[in-house]
Short mmCIF file of C-alpha atoms and ligand atoms in Angstrom, two decimals:
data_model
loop_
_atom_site.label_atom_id
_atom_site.label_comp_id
_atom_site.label_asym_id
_atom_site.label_seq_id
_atom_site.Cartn_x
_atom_site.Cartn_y
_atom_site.Cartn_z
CA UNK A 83 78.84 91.81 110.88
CA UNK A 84 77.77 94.19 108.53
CA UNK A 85 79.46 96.04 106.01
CA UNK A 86 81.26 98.96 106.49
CA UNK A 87 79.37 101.85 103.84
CA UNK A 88 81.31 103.76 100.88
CA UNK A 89 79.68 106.92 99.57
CA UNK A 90 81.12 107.65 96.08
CA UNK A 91 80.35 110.34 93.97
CA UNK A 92 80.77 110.55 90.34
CA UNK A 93 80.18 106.76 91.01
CA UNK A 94 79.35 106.51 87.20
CA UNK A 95 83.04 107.84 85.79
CA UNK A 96 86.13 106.79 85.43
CA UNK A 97 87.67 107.17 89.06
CA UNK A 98 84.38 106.74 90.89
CA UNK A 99 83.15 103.55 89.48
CA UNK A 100 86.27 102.19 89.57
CA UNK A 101 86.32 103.01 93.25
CA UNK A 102 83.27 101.66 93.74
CA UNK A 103 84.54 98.03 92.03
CA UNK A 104 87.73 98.11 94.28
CA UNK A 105 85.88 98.60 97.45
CA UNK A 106 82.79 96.31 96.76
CA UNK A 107 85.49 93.36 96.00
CA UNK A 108 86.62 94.36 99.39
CA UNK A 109 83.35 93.89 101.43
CA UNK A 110 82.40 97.58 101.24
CA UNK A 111 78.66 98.43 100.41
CA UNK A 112 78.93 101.14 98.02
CA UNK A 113 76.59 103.85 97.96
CA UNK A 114 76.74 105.74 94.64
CA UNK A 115 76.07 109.14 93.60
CA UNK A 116 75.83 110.03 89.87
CA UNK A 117 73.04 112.01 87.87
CA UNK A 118 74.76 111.73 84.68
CA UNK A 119 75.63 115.29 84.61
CA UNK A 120 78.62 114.41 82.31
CA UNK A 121 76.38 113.70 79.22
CA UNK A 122 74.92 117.28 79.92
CA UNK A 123 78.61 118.44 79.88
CA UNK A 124 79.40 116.78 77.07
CA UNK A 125 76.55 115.27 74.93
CA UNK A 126 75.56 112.29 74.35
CA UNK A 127 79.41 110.94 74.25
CA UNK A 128 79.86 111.62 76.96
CA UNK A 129 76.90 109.40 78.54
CA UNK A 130 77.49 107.26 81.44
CA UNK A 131 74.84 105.39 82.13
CA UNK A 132 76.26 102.22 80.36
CA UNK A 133 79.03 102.40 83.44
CA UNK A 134 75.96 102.53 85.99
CA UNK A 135 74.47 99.56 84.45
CA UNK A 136 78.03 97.77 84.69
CA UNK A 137 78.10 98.48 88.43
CA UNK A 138 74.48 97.96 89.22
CA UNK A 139 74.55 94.10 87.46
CA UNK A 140 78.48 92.92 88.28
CA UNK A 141 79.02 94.40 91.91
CA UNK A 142 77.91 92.33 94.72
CA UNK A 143 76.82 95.13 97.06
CA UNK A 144 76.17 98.80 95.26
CA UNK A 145 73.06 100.91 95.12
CA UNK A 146 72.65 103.96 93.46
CA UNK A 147 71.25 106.94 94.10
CA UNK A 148 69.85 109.69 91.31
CA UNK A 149 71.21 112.84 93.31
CA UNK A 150 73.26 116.29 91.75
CA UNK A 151 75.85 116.92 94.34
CA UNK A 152 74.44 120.89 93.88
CA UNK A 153 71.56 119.45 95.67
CA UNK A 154 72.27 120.80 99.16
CA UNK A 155 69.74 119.78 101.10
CA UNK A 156 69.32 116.08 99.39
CA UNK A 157 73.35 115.73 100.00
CA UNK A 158 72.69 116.71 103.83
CA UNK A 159 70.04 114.24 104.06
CA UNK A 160 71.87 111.59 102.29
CA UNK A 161 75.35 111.79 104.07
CA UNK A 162 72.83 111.48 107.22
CA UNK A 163 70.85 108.78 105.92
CA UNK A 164 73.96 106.61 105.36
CA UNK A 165 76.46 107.89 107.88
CA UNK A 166 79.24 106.34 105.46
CA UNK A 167 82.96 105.31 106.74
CA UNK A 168 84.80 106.91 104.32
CA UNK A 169 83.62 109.31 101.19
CA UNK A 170 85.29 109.56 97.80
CA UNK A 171 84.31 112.34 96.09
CA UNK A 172 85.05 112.65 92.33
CA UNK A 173 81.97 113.84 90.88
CA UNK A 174 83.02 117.02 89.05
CA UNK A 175 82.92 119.05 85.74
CA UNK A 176 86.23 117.81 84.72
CA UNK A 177 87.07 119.80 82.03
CA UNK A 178 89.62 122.68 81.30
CA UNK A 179 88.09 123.74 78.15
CA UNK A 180 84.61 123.63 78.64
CA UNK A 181 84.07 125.01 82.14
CA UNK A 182 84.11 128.66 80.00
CA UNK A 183 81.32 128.33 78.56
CA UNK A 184 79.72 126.78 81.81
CA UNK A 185 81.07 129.21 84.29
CA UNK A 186 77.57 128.56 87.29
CA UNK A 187 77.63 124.92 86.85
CA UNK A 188 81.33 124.34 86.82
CA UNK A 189 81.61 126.18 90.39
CA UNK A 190 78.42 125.25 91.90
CA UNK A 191 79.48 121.41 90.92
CA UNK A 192 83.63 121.94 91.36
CA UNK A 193 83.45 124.14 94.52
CA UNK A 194 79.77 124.46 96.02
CA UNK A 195 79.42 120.68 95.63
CA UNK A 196 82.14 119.99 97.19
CA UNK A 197 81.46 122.38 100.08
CA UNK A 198 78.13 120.71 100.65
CA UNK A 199 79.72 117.17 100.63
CA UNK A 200 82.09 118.54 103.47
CA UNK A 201 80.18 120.23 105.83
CA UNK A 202 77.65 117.42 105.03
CA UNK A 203 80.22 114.46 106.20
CA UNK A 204 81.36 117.24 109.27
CA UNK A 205 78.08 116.94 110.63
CA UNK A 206 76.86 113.55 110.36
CA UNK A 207 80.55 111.21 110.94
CA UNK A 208 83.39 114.04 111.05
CA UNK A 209 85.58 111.01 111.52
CA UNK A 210 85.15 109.38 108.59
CA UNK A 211 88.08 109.91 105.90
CA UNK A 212 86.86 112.40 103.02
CA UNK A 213 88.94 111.53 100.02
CA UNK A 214 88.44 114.04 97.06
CA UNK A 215 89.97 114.13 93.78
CA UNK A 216 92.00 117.31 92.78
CA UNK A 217 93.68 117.91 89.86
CA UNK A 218 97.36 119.61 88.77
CA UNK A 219 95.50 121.95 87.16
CA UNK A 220 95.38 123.33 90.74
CA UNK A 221 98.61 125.30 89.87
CA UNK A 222 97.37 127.14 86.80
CA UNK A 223 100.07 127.29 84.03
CA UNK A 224 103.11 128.39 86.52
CA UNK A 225 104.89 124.97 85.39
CA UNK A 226 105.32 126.15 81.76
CA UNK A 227 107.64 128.82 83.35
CA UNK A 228 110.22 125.91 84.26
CA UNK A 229 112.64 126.27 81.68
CA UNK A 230 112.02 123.59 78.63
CA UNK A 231 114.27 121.42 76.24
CA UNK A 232 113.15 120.39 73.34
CA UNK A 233 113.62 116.73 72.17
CA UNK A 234 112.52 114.92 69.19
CA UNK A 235 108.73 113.79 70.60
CA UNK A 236 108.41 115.70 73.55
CA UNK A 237 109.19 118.15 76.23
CA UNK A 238 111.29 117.68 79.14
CA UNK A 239 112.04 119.94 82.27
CA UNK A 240 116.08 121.26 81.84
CA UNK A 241 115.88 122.49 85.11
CA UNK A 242 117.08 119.51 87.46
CA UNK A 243 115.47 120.55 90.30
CA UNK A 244 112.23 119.15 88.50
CA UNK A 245 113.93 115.57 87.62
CA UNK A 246 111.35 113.87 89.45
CA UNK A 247 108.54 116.63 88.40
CA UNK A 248 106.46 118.74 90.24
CA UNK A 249 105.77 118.58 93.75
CA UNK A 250 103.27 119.33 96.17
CA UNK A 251 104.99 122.74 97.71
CA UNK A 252 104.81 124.18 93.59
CA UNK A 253 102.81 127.36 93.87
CA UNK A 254 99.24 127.11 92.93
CA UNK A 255 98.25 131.13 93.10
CA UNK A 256 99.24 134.12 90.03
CA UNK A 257 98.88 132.28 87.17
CA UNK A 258 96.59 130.64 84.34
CA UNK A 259 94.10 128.11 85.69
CA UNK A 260 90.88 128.11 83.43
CA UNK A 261 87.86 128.76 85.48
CA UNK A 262 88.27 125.17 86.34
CA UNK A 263 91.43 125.32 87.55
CA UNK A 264 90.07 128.19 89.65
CA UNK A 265 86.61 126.37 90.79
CA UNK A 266 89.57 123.18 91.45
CA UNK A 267 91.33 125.29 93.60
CA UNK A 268 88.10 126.56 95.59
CA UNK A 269 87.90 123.05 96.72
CA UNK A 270 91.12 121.52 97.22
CA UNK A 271 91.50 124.49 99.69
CA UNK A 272 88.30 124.23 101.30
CA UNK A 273 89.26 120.12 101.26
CA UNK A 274 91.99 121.49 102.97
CA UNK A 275 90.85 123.54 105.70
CA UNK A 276 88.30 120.96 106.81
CA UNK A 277 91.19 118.75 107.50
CA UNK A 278 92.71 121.86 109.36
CA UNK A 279 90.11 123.81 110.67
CA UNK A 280 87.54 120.50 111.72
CA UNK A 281 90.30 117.66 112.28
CA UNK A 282 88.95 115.50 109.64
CA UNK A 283 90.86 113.16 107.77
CA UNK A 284 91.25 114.47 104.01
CA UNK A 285 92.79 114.13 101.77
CA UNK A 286 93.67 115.67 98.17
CA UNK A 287 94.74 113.98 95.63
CA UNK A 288 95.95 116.28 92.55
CA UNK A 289 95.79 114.18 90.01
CA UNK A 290 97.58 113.79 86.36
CA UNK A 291 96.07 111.98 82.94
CA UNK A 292 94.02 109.80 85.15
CA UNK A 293 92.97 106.88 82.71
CA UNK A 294 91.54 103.54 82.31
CA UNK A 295 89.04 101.53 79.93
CA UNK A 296 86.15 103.04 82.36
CA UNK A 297 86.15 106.86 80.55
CA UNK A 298 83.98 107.58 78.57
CA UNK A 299 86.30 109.68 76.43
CA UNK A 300 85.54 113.23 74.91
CA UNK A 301 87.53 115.45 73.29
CA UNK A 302 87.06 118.17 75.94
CA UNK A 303 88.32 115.04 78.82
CA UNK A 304 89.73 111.50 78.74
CA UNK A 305 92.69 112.45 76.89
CA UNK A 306 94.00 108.60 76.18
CA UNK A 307 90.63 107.55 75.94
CA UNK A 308 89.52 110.06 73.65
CA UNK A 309 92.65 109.62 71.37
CA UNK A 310 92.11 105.71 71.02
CA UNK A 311 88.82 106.19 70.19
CA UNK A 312 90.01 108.55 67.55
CA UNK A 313 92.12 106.17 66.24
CA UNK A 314 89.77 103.22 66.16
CA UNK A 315 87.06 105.06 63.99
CA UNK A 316 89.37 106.79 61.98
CA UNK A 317 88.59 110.35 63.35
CA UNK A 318 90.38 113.21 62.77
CA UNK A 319 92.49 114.33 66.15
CA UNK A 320 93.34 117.86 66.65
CA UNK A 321 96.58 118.64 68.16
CA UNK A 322 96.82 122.08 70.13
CA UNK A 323 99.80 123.78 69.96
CA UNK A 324 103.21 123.21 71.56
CA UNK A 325 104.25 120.70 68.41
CA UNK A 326 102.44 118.23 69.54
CA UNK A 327 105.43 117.39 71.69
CA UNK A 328 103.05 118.23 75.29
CA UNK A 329 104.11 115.34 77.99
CA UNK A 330 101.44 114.04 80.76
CA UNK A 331 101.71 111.40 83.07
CA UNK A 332 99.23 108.79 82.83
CA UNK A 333 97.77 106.73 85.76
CA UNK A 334 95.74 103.78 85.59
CA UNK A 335 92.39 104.45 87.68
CA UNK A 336 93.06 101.18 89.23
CA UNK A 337 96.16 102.18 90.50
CA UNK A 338 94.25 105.47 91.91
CA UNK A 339 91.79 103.53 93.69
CA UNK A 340 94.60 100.87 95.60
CA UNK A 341 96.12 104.20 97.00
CA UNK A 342 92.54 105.58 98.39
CA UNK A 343 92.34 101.94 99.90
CA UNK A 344 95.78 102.76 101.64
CA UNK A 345 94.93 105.95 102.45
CA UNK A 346 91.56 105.57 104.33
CA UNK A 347 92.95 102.82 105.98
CA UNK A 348 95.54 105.08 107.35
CA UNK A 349 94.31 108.92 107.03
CA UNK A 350 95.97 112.00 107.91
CA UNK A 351 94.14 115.35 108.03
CA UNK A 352 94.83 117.95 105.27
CA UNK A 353 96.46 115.92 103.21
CA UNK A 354 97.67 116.45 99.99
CA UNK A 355 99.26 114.51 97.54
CA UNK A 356 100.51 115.29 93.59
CA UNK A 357 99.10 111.79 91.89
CA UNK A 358 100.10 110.36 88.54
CA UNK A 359 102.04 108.06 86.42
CA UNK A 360 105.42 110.01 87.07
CA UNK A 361 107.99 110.30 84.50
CA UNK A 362 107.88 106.51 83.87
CA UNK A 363 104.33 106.77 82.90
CA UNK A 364 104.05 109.87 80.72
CA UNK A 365 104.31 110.68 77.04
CA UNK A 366 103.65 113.36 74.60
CA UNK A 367 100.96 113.65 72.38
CA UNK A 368 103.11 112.50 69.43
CA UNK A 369 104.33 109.27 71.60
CA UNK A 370 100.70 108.73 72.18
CA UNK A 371 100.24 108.58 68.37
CA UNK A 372 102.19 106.02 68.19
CA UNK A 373 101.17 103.73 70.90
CA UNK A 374 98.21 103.86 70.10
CA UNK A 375 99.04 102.66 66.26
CA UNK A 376 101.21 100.15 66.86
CA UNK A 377 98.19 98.61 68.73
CA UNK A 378 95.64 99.49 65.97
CA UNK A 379 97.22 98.51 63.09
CA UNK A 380 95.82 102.09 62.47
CA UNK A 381 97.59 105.28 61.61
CA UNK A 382 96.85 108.55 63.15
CA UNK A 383 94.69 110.85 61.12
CA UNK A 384 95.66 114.10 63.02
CA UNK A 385 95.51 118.22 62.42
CA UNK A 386 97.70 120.46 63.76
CA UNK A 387 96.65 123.72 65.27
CA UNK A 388 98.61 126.21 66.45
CA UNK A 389 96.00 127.64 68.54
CA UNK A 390 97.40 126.25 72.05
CA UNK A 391 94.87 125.56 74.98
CA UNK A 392 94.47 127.77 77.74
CA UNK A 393 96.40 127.64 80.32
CA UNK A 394 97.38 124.43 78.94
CA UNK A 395 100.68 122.57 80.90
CA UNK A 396 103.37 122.38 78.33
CA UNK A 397 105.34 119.47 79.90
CA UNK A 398 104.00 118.34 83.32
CA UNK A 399 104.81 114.82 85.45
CA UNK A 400 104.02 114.44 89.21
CA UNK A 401 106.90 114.23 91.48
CA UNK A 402 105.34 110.85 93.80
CA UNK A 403 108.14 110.90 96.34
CA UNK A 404 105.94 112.46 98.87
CA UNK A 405 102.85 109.92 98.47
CA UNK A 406 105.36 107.06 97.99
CA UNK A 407 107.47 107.96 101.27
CA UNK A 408 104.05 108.39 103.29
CA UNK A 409 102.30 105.67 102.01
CA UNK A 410 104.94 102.88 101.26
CA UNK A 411 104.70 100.05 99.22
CA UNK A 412 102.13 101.75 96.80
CA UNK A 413 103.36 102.91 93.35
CA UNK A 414 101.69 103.01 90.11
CA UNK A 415 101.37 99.44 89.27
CA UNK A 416 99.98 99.53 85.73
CA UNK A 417 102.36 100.87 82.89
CA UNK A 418 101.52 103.03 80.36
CA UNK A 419 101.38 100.33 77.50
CA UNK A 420 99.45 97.87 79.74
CA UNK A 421 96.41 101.21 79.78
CA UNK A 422 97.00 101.43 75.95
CA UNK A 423 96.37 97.61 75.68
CA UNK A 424 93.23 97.86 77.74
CA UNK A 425 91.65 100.71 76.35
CA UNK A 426 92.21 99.87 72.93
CA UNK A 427 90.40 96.46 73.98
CA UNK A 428 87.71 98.27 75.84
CA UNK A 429 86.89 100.53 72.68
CA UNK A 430 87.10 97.84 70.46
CA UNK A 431 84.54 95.77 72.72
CA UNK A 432 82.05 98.84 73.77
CA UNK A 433 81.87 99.49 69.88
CA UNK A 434 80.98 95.59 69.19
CA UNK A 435 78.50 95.95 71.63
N1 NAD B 63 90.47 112.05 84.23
C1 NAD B 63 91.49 112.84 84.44
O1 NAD B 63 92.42 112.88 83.63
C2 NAD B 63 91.57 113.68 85.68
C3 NAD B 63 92.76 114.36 85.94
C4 NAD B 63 92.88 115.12 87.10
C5 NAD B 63 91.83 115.19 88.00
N2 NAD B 63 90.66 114.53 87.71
C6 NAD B 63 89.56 114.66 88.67
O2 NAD B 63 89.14 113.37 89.08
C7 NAD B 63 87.72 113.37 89.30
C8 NAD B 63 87.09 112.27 88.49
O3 NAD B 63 87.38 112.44 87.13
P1 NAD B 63 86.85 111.40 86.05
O4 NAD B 63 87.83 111.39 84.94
O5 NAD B 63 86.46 110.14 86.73
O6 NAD B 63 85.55 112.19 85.56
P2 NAD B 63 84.21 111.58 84.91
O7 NAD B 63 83.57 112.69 84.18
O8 NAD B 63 84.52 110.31 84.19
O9 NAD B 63 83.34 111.22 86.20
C9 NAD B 63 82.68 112.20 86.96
C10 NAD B 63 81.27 111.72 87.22
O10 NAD B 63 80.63 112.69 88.05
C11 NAD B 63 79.30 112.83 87.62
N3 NAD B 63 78.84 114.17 87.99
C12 NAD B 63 79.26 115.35 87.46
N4 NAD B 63 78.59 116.36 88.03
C13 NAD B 63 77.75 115.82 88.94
C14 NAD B 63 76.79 116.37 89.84
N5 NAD B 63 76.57 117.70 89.89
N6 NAD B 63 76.11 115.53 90.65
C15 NAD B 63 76.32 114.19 90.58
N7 NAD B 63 77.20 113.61 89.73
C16 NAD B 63 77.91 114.42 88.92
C17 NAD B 63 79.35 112.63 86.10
O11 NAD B 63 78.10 112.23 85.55
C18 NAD B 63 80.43 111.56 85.96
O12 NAD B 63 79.87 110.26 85.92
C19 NAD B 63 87.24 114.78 88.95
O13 NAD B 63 87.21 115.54 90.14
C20 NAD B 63 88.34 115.32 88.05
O14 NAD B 63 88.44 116.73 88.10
C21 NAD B 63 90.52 113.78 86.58
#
């Protein structure tokens, strides 16, 4: 019997590769899609072909393919080539900050990328399930109008009816996105309305602090990555604003990928689904410090700005009830110290290397 094909994109990042692992352990052939583009986002930090290599010599069935996702035509003629069971998409220009200063290529990757993989997958297997990878940025800065208290490290929501955080039904439109918020919300809508519109199965996953020992950290994305590294080579953090007391919730990209497992192996069309570590998984910047020190052995060397980001969340967690009651018996497996331990080990092993 042969092996049912996986088309991830971004196959070289954090989410995508380690997609690409969980479904090759699983007898998937994984058909990869990467061009690097994050070292041109970036710089050379934020290179990923050392990920690519990973893939290429420990997975037992992967093959790569050189392609930009912009690339209509050569994603038409790929997505027909293959005719893949399921696609993952999570190539992107991930980053709030930087997608100013990129406006063209943060839309024609975020949005017009994502459009081509679409109509791409409607026309060569429209029943295959078409996973892509939102983000909460997807509803712009409205959550910092949730009434806040203020405790000693970090924010918290006084409003109860955001005790479990913020759901899926939270408005996404008149607010603060970034341009990639708003190039995030071109797709997720258009991820949508395939699902409605076509009848295929998709699904979007808006996603939290999405982590793991696979990012390739930056100081524009890979928050916990980034911030380890920091700490390990005794560079100087900047902290934006809001006291240093912002909360995310962190998710282990492992933890990501067993829910796209469930999912595809049970789709719905038009899905969408707020993903993250919750409230048990989250911490503020300040926490962070700290966990990350009391692995290190290493203090924090940090500046404080006042200059907040924008359209930055103040305090955000995902309310999971909605993915957890569709989808039960996943959760977020990995806890927030068990990601500290392993991306403090990965740093510490990548900078041996
Ligand atoms: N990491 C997070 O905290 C986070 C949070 C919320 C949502 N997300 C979303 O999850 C997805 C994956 O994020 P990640 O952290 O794995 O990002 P990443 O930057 O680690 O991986 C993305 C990969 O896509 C590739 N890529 C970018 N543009 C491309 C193009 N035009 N053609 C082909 N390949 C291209 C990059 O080279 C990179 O390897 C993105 O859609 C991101 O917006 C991430």
């Amino acid at each position: 019997m042969t092996s049912p094909a996986l088309l991830v994109t971004g196959s070289s990042g954090l989410i995508g590769s380690e997609v690409a692992a969980h479904f090759d352990a699983r007898g998937w052939h994984v058909h990869g899609v990467d061009n690097n583009q994050r070292a041109v986002f970036f710089g050379p930090a934020g290179d990923t072909r050392w990920n690519q290599a990973r893939l290429a010599s420990s997975l037992r069935s992967f093959t790569h393919h050189e392609l930009d996702i912009r690339d209509r035509e050569g994603v038409l003629r790929l997505v027909a080539e293959i005719r893949p069971a399921a696609i993952v998409h999570t190539a992107a220009q991930p980053s709030h900050d930087r997608a100013a200063a990129i406006p063209f290529d943060d839309f024609d990757t975020n949005a017009v990328g994502t459009l081509n993989l679409l109509e791409a997958a409607r026309r060569a297997r429209p029943e295959s399930p078409f996973v892509h990878m939102s983000t909460n940025k997807v509803y712009g800065d409205a959550p910092n109008e949730i009434p806040l208290v203020e405790l000693a490290t970090r924010w918290d929501y006084a409003d109860v009816t955001f005790a479990h955080g913020i759901p899926e039904s939270f408005r996404i439109d008149a607010s603060k996105h970034s341009l990639f918020g708003a190039s995030k919300v071109a797709a997720d809508v258009m991820v949508q309305e395939y699902g409605r519109y076509f009848g295929l199965p998709t699904c979007c996953l808006r996603g939290g602090c999405l982590t793991g020992p696979a990012h390739s950290g930056v100081e524009l994305h890979g928050f916990l990555s980034y911030l380890v590294k920091c700490n390990l080579e005794g560079r100087r953090y900047t902290v934006f604003g809001y006291q240093g007391k912002q909360v995310r919730d962190n998710i282990h990209a492992a933890d990501v990928a067993a829910f796209i497992e469930r999912f595809i192996a049970a789709p719905r069309p038009a899905a969408v689904y707020n993903i993250g570590g919750g409230k048990a998984n989250s911490c503020s910047i300040l926490e962070a410090f700290e966990m990350a020190a009391s692995r290190t052995g290493k203090p924090m060397d940090f500046v404080y700005s006042d200059q907040a980001r924008e359209g930055d969340h103040i305090c955000y967690y995902s309310d999971l009830r909605r993915i957890e009651a569709d989808y039960p018996g996943w959760s977020p497996e990995i806890t927030l110290a068990e990601t500290f331990d392993q991306i403090v080990e990965a740093w510490e092993r990548r900078q041996l290397s």
